[in-house]
Coordinates of C-alpha atoms and ligand atoms in Angstrom, one line a residue:
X272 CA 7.9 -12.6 -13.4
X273 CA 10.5 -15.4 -11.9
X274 CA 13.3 -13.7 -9.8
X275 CA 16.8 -15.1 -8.9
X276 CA 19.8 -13.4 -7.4
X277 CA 23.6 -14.5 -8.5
X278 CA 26.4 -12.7 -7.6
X279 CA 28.7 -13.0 -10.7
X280 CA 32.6 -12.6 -10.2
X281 CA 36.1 -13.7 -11.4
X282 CA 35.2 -17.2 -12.2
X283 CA 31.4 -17.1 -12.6
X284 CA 31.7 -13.6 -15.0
X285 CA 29.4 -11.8 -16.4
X286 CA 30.8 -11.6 -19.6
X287 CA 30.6 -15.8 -19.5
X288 CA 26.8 -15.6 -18.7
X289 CA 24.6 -17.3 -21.6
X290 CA 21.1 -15.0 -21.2
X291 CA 18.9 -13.5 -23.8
X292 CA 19.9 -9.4 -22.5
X293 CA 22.4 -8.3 -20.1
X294 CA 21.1 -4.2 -18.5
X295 CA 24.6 -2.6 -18.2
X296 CA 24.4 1.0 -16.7
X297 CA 26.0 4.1 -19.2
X298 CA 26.6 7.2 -17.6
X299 CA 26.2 10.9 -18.9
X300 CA 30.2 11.7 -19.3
X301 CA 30.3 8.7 -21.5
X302 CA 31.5 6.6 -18.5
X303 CA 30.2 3.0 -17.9
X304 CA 29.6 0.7 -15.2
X305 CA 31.9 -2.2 -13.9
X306 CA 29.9 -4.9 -15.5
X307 CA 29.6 -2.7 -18.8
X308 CA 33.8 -2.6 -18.8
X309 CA 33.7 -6.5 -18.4
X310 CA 31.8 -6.7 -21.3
X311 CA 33.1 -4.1 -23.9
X312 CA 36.4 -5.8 -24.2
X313 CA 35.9 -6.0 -28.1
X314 CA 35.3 -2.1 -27.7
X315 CA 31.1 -1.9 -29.2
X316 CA 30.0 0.1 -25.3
X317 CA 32.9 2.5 -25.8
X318 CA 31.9 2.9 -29.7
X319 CA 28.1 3.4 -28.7
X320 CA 28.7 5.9 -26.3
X321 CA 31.2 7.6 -28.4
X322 CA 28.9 7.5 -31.5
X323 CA 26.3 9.7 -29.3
X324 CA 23.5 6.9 -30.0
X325 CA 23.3 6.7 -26.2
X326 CA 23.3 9.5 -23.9
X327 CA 23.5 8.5 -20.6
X328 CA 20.7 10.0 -19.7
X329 CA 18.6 8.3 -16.8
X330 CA 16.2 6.5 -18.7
X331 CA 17.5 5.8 -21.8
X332 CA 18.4 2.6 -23.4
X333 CA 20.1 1.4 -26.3
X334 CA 19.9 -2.5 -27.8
X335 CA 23.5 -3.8 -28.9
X336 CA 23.1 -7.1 -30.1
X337 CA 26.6 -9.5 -31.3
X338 CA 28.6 -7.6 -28.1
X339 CA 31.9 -9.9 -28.7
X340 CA 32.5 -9.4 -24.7
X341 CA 29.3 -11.1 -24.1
X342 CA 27.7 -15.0 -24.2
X343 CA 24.6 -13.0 -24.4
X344 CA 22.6 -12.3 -27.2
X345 CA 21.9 -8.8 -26.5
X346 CA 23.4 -6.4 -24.7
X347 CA 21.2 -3.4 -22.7
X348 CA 22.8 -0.1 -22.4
X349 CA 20.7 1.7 -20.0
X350 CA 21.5 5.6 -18.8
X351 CA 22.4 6.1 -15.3
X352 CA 23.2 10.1 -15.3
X353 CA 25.4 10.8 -13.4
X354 CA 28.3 8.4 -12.5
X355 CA 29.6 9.9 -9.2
X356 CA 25.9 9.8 -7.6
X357 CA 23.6 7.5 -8.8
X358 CA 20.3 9.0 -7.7
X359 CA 17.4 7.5 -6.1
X360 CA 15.2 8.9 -9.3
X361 CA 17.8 7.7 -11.6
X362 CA 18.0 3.8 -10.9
X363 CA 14.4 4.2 -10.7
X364 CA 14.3 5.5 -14.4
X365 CA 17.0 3.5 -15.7
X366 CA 14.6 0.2 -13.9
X367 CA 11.3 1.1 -15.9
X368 CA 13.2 1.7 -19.0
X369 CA 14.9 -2.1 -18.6
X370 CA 11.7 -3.5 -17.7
X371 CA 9.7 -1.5 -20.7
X372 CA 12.2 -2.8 -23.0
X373 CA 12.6 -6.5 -21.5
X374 CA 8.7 -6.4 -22.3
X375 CA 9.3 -5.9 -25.9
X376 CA 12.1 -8.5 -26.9
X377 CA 12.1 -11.8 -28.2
X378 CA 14.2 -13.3 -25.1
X379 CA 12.5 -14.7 -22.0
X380 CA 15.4 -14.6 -19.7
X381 CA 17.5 -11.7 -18.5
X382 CA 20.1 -10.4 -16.3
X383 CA 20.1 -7.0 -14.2
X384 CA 23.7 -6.1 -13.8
X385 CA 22.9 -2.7 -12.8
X386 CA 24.9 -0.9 -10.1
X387 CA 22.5 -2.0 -7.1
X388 CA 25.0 -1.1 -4.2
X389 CA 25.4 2.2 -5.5
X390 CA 22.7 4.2 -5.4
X391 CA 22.7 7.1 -2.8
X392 CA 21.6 6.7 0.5
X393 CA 19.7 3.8 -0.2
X394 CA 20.9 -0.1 -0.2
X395 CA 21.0 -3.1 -2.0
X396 CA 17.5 -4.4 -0.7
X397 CA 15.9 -1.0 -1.8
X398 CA 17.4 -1.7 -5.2
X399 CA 16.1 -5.2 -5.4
X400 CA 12.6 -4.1 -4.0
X401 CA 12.7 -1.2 -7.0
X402 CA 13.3 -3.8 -9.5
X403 CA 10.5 -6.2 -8.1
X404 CA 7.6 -3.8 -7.4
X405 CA 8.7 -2.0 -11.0
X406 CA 8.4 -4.9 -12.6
X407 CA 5.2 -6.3 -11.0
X408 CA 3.4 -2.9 -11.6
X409 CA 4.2 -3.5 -15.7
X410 CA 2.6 -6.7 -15.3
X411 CA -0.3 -6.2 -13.5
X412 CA -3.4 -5.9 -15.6
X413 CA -7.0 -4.7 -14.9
X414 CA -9.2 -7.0 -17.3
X415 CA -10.5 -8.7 -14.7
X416 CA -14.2 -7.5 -15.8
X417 CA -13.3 -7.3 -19.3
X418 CA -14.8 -9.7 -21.8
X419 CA -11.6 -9.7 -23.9
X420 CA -8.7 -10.1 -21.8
X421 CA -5.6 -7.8 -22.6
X422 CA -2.7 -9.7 -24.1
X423 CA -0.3 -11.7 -21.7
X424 CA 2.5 -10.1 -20.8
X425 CA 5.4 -10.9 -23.5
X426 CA 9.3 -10.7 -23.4
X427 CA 11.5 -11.4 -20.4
X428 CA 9.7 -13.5 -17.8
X429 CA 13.0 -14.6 -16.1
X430 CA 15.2 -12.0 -14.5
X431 CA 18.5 -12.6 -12.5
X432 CA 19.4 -9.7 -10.1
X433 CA 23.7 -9.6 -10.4
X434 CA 24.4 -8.8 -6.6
X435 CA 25.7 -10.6 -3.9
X436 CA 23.1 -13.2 -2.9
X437 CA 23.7 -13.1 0.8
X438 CA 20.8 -14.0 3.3
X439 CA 19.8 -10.6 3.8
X440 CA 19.3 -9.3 0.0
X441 CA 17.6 -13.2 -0.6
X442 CA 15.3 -12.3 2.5
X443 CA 14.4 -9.0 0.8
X444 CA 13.4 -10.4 -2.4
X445 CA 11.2 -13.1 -0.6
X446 CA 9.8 -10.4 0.8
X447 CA 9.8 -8.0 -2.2
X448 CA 7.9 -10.4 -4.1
X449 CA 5.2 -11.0 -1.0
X450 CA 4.5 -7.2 -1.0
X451 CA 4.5 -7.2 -5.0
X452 CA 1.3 -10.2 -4.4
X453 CA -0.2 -8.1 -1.4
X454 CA -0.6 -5.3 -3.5
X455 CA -1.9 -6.9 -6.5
X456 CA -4.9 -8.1 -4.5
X457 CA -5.2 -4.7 -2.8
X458 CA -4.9 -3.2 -6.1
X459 CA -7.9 -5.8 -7.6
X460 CA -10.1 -5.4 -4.9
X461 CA -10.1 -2.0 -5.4
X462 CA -10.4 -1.8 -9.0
X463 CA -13.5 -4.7 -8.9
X464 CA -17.0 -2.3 -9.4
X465 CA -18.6 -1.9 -6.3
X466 CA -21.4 -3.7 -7.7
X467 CA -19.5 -7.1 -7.3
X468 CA -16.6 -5.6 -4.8
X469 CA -19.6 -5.6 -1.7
X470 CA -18.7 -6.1 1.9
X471 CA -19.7 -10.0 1.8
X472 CA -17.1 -9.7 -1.4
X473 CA -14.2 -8.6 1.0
X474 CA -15.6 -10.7 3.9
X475 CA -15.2 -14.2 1.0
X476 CA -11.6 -12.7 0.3
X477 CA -10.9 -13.0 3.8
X478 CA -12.0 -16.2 4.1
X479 CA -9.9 -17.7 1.4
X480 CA -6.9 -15.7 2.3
X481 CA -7.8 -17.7 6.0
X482 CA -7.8 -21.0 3.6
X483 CA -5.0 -20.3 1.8
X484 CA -2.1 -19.2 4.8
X485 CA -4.2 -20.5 7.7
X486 CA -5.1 -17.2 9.1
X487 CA -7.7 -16.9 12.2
X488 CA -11.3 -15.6 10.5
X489 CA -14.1 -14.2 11.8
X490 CA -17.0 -12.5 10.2
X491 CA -19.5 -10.9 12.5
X492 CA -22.8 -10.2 11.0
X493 CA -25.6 -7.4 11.9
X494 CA -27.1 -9.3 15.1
X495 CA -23.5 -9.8 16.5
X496 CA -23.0 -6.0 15.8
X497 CA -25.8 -5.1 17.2
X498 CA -24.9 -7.0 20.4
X499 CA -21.7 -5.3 20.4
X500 CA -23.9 -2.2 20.7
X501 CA -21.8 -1.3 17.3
X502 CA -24.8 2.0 16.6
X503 CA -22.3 4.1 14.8
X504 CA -21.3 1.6 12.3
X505 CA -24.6 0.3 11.7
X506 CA -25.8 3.9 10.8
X507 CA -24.0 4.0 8.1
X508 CA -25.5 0.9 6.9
X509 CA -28.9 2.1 7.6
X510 CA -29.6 2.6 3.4
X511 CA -27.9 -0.4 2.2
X512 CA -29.3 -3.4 0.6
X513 CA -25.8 -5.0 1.2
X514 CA -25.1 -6.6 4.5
X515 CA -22.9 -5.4 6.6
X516 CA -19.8 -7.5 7.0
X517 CA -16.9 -7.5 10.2
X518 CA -14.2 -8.7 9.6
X519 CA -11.6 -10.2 11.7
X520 CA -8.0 -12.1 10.3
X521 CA -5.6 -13.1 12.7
X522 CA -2.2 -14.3 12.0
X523 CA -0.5 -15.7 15.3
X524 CA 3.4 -16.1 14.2
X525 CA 4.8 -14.3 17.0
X526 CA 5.1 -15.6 20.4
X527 CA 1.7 -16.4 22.1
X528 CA 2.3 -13.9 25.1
X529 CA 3.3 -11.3 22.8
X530 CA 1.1 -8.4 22.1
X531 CA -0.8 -8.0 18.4
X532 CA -0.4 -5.5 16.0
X533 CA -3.7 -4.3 15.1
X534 CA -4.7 -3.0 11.3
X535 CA -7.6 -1.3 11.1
X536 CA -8.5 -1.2 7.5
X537 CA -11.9 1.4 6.2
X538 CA -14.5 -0.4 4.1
X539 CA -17.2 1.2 2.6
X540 CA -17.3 -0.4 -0.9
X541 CA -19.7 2.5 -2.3
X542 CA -19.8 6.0 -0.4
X543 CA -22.4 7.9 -2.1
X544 CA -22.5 10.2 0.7
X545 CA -25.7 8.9 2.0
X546 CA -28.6 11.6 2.4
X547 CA -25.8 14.1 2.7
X548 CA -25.2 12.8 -1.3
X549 CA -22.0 13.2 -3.5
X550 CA -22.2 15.7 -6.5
X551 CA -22.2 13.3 -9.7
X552 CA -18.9 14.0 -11.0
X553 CA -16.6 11.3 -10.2
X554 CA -18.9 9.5 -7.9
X555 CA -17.5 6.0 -9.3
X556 CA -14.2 6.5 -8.1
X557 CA -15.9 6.2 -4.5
X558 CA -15.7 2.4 -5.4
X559 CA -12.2 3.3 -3.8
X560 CA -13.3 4.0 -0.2
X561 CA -12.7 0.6 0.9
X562 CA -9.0 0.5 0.0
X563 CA -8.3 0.9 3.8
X564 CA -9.8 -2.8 4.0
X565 CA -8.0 -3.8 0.6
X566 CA -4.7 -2.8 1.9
X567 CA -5.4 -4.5 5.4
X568 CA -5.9 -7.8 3.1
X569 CA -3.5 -7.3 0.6
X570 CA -1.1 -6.3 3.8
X571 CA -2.3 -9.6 5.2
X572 CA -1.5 -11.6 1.6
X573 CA 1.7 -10.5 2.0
X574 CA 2.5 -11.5 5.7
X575 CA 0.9 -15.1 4.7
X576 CA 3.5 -15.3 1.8
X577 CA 6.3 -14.2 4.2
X578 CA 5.0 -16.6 7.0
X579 CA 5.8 -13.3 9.1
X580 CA 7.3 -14.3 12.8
X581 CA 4.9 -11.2 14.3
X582 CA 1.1 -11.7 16.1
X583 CA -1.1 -9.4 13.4
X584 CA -4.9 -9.1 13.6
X585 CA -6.4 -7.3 10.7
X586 CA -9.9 -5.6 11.0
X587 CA -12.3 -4.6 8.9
X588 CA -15.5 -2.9 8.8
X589 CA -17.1 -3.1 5.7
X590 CA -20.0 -1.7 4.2
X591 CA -22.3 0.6 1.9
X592 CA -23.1 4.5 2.3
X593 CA -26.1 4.5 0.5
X594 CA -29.5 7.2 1.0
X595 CA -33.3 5.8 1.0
X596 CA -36.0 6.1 2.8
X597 CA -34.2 4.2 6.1
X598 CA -31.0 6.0 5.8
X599 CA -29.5 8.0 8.6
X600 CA -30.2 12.0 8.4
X601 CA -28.3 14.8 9.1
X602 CA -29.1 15.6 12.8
X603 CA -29.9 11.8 13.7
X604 CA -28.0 11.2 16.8
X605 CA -26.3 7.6 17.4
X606 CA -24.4 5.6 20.7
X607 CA -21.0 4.6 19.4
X608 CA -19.9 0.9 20.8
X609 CA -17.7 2.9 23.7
X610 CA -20.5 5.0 24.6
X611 CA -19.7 8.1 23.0
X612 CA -23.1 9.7 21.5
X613 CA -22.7 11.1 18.0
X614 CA -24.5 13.8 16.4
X615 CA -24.5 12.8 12.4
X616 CA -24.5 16.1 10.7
X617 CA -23.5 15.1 7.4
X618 CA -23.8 11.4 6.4
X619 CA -20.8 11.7 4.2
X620 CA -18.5 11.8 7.0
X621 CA -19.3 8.1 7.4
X622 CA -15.9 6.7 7.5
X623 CA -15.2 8.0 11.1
X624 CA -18.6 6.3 12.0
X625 CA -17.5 2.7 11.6
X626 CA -13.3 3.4 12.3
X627 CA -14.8 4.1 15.9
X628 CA -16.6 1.3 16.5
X629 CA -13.8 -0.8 14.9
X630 CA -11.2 1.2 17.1
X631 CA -13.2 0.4 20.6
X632 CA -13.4 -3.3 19.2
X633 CA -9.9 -3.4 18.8
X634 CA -9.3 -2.8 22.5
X635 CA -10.4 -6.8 23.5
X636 CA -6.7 -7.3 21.9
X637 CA -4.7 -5.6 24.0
X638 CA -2.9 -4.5 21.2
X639 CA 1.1 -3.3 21.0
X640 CA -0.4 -0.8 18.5
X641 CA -2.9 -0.1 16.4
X642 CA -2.9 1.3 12.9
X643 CA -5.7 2.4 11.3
X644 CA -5.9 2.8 7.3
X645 CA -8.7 4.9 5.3
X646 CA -9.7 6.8 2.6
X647 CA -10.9 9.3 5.5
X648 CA -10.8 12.6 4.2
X649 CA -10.8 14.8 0.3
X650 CA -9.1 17.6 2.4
X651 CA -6.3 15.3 2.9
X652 CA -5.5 15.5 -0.8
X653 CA -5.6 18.7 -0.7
X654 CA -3.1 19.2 2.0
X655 CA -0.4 16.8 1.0
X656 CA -1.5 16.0 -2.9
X657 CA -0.6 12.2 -4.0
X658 CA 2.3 11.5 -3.0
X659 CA 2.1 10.9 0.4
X660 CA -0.7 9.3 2.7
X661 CA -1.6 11.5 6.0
X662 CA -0.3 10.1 9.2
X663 CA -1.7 10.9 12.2
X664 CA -0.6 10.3 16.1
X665 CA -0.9 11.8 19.6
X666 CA 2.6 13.2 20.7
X667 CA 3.9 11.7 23.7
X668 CA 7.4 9.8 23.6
X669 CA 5.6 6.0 22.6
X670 CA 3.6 8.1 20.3
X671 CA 6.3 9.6 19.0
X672 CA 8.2 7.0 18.6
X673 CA 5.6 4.8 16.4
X674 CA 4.8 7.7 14.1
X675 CA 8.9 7.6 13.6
X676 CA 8.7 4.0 12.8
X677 CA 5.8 4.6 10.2
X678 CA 7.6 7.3 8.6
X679 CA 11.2 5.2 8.3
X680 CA 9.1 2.2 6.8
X681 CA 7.4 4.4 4.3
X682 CA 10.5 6.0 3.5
X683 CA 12.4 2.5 3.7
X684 CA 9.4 1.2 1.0
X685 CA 9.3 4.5 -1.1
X686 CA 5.5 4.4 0.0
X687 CA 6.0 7.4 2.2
X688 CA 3.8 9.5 4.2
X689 CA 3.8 12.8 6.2
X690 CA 2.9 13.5 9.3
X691 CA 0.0 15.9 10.2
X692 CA -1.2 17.0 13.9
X693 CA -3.5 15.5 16.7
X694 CA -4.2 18.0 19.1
X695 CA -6.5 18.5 22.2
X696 CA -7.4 22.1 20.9
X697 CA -9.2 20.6 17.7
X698 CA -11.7 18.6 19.3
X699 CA -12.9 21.7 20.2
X700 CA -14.4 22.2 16.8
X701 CA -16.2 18.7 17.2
X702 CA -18.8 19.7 19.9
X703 CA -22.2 19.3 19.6
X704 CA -25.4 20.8 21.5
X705 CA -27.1 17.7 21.6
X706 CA -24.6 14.8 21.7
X707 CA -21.3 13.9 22.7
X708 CA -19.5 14.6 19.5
X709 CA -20.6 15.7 16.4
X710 CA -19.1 13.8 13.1
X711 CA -17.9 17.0 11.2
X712 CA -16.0 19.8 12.4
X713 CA -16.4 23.4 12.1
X714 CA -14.8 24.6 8.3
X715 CA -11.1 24.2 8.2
X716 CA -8.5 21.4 8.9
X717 CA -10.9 18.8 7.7
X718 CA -8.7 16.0 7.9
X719 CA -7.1 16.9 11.6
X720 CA -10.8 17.2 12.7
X721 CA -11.3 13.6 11.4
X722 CA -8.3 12.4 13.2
X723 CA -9.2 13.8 16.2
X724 CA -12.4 12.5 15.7
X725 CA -11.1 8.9 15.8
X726 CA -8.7 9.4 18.7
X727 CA -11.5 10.1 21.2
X728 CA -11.8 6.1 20.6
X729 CA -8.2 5.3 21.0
X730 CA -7.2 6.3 24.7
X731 CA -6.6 2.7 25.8
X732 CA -3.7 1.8 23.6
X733 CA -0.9 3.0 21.1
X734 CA -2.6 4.5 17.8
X735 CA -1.5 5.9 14.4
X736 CA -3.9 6.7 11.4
X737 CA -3.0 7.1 7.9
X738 CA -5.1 8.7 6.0
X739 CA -4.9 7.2 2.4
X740 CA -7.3 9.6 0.1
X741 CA -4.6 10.7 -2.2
X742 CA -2.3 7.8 -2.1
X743 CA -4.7 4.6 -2.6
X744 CA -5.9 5.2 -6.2
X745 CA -5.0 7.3 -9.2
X746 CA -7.6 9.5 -11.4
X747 CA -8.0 9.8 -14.9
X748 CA -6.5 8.3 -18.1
X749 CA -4.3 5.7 -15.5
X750 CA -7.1 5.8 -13.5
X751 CA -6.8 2.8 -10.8
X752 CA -6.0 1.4 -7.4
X753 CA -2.0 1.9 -6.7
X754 CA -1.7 -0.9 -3.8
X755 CA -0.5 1.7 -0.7
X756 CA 0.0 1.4 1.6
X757 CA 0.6 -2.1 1.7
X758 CA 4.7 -1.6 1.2
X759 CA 4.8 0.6 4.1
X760 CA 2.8 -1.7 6.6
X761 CA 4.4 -4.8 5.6
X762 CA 8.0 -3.3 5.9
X763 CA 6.4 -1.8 9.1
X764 CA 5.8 -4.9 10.4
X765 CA 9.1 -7.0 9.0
X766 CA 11.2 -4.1 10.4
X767 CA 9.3 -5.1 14.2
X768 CA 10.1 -8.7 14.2
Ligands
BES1047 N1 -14.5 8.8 1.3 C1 -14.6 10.2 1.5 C2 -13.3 10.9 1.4 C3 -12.7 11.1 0.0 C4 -13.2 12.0 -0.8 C5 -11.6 10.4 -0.3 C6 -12.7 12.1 -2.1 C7 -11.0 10.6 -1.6 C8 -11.6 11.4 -2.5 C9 -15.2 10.5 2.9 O1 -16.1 9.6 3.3 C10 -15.9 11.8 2.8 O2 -16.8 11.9 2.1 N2 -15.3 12.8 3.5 C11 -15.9 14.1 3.5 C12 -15.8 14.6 4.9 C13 -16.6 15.9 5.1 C14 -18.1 15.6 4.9 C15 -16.3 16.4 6.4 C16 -15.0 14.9 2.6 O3 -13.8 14.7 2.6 O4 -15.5 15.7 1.9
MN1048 MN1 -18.1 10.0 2.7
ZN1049 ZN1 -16.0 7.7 2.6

């Protein structure tokens, strides 16, 4: 989809403007929208909305073609609800139903005069990042592996957003549109079959994403992780056939002097749960458990579009959780790359195995933060559902104050997340008789224990972790990658430069 902003007014009119659709908002009480008024001067909106063929409810839609107001073909009466708040859930509706009918018409160019300033307690640039994530998601396809592609997207494939075009609601559809790209390659890594989707898979992405916006790479490979003394992420890859892959993207547009933001991004392109093995059921959907690395990629796609004036290193520890006859055992004890021992007692906690080592690696930065992003933890689904990812901090004041930033990007990017405790008491459940740390805690408050887990490796610089289980792909009949977090780190990281 091609996206343009044009703010129409008393000489440039909407009612002047020679498109194939205008979307016009209706409301419940039969009221309309300014741009709706401009264009019913030969009285067909009042007569619609009289006639009860439109309700105003948020969501629906009614096609009015020959509107004598209008140069444009058609005319898009879209409900609002109500007129004196226009909801957050109602402009969202009212979007999808534009865009699901835009798909369906035989026009290819369009205008969204929809009451973007208007809707409560959100602003213009959340309204024009609705529109362009709304309409990217009805585009997006997952054919990749398919022999028969589906059909190209048909209808509209030129929309205008009627708002004032001033620098700042420009710069947000720039940006819009990068974060609508980052996800798409989140969303197609994850979707790829982890027979193809492997760690040198993600480690070749990186590598072109390097080409493409001239990113620092680096991929370290088993003998350079084994001379990082790296023993807890190269347990996990004890079973694999698949090499294990490091991964390393830097993007230096900040000030050289100025400390990195570091994403830390989970990516383990199979888990079978190693010895400790998976029940059957489902098991496929593990494909998912490296959408922490997706989204540090698709995070970094989107920063590369932007050209992002911020110093961001992206890391990624990618591989396979696989059993055979060489694969770590419940009770095997490893060294972590800080030194920590770790008592493995059940192989299919694996993704806080190769965070850690990531995390200590993480250090040589000198970050300004770090985030980490994973698939860490079923419990967290089970605590907060799908809706929003797990985020995890220590509580002192800068601690405090980065979790606060997380939670106002995911808010700001409707990609929002909810904060769940660190505490000293919990680590209590992680001892072991025989090693530092065990890698499971005792039953209960699975996915605080694997926080707490990771922060044992994060006492040298500023941490969050989001755990993304229920956030980062859907089950069932729409059963696919979403593309979160990546709107809530890249508006993280906008909202810091
Ligand atoms: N990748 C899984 C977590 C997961 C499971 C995410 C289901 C989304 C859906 C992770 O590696 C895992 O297996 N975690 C275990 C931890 C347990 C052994 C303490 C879990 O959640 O069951
Ligand atoms: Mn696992
Ligand atoms: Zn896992």
């Amino acid at each position: 989809m091609d996206f343009s902003i044009k703010a129409f007014d008393t000489k440039n009119t909407i009612t002047s403007a020679k498109t194939g659709c205008v979307a016009v908002a209706v409301f419940e009480n039969k009221k309309m929208s300014q741009a709706a008024k401009a264009l019913d001067q030969g009285g067909e909106i009042t007569a619609a909305l009289k006639s009860g063929d439109i309700t105003g409810k948020p969501g629906s839609t009614l096609m009015l073609r020959g509107v004598s107001g209008a140069a444009a073909a058609r005319v898009l009466l879209v409900g609002m609800g109500n007129d004196q708040t226009v909801s957050e859930k109602s402009f969202t509706s009212a979007v999808t139903a534009t865009l699901k009918t835009f798909a369906s018409i035989g026009a290819t160019d369009a205008i969204i005069a929809l009451p973007m300033t208007d809707v409560k307690d959100r602003d213009v640039s959340w309204a024009v990042r609705c529109v362009v994530i709304a309409a990217n998601e009805g585009e997006f396809r997952t054919d990749a592996q398919k022999s028969k592609k589906d059909p190209a997207p048909t209808g509209v494939r030129k929309i205008t957003l009627a708002t004032d075009a001033n620098a700042q609601v420009k710069a947000t559809l720039a940006q819009s549109i990068a974060i609508a790209n980052g996800m798409n390659l989140t969303k197609e890594l994850g979707n790829l079959s982890p027979n193809v989707c492997t760690p040198t898979y993600l480690a070749n992405t990186a590598r072109k994403l390097a080409a493409e916006f001239k990113f620092g790479v680096e991929v370290l490979e088993r003998k350079q992780l084994e001379a990082l003394k790296m023993g807890s992420f190269l347990s996990v890859t004890n079973g694999s056939e698949q090499p294990p892959k490091f991964i390393v993207l830097k993007h230096m547009g900040g000030k050289a002097k100025d400390a990195p933001v570091v994403l830390v991004g989970k990516g383990i392109t199979f888990d079978t749960g190693g010895i400790s093995i998976k029940a059957g059921p489902g098991m496929d959907e593990m494909k998912y458990d490296m959408c922490g690395a997706g989204s540090v990629l698709g995070t970094f796609r989107a920063i590369g579009e932007m050209g992002l004036k911020l110093n961001v290193i992206g890391i990624v520890a990618a591989c396979e959780n696989m059993p055979s006859g060489r694969a770590t055992k419940p009770g095997d004890i490893v060294t972590s790359m800080n030194g920590l021992t770790i008592e493995v007692l059940n192989t299919d906690a694996e993704g806080r195995l190769i965070l850690c080592d990531a995390l200590t690696y993480a250090e040589r930065f000198n970050p300004a933060v770090v985030v980490d992003i994973a698939t860490l933890t079923g419990a967290c689904i089970v605590a907060l559902g799908h809706h929003n990812s797990g985020l995890f901090t220590r509580s002192d004041d800068k601690h405090e104050a980065l979790a606060a930033e997380l939670l106002a990007a995911g808010k700001q990017s409707s990609d929002t997340a909810w904060r769940l405790p660190i505490e000293e008491i919990y680590n209590e459940q992680l001892k072991s008789n025989f090693a530092d740390l065990a890698n499971i805690g005792t039953p209960g408050g699975a996915s605080v224990t694997a926080a707490c887990f990771l922060e044992n490796f994060t006492r040298k610089y500023t941490w969050a972790h989001l755990d993304i289980a229920g956030t980062a792909w859907k089950t069932g009949a729409a059963k696919g990658a979403t593309g979160r977090p990546v709107p809530l780190l890249a508006t993280f990281l906008i909202n810091r430069t």
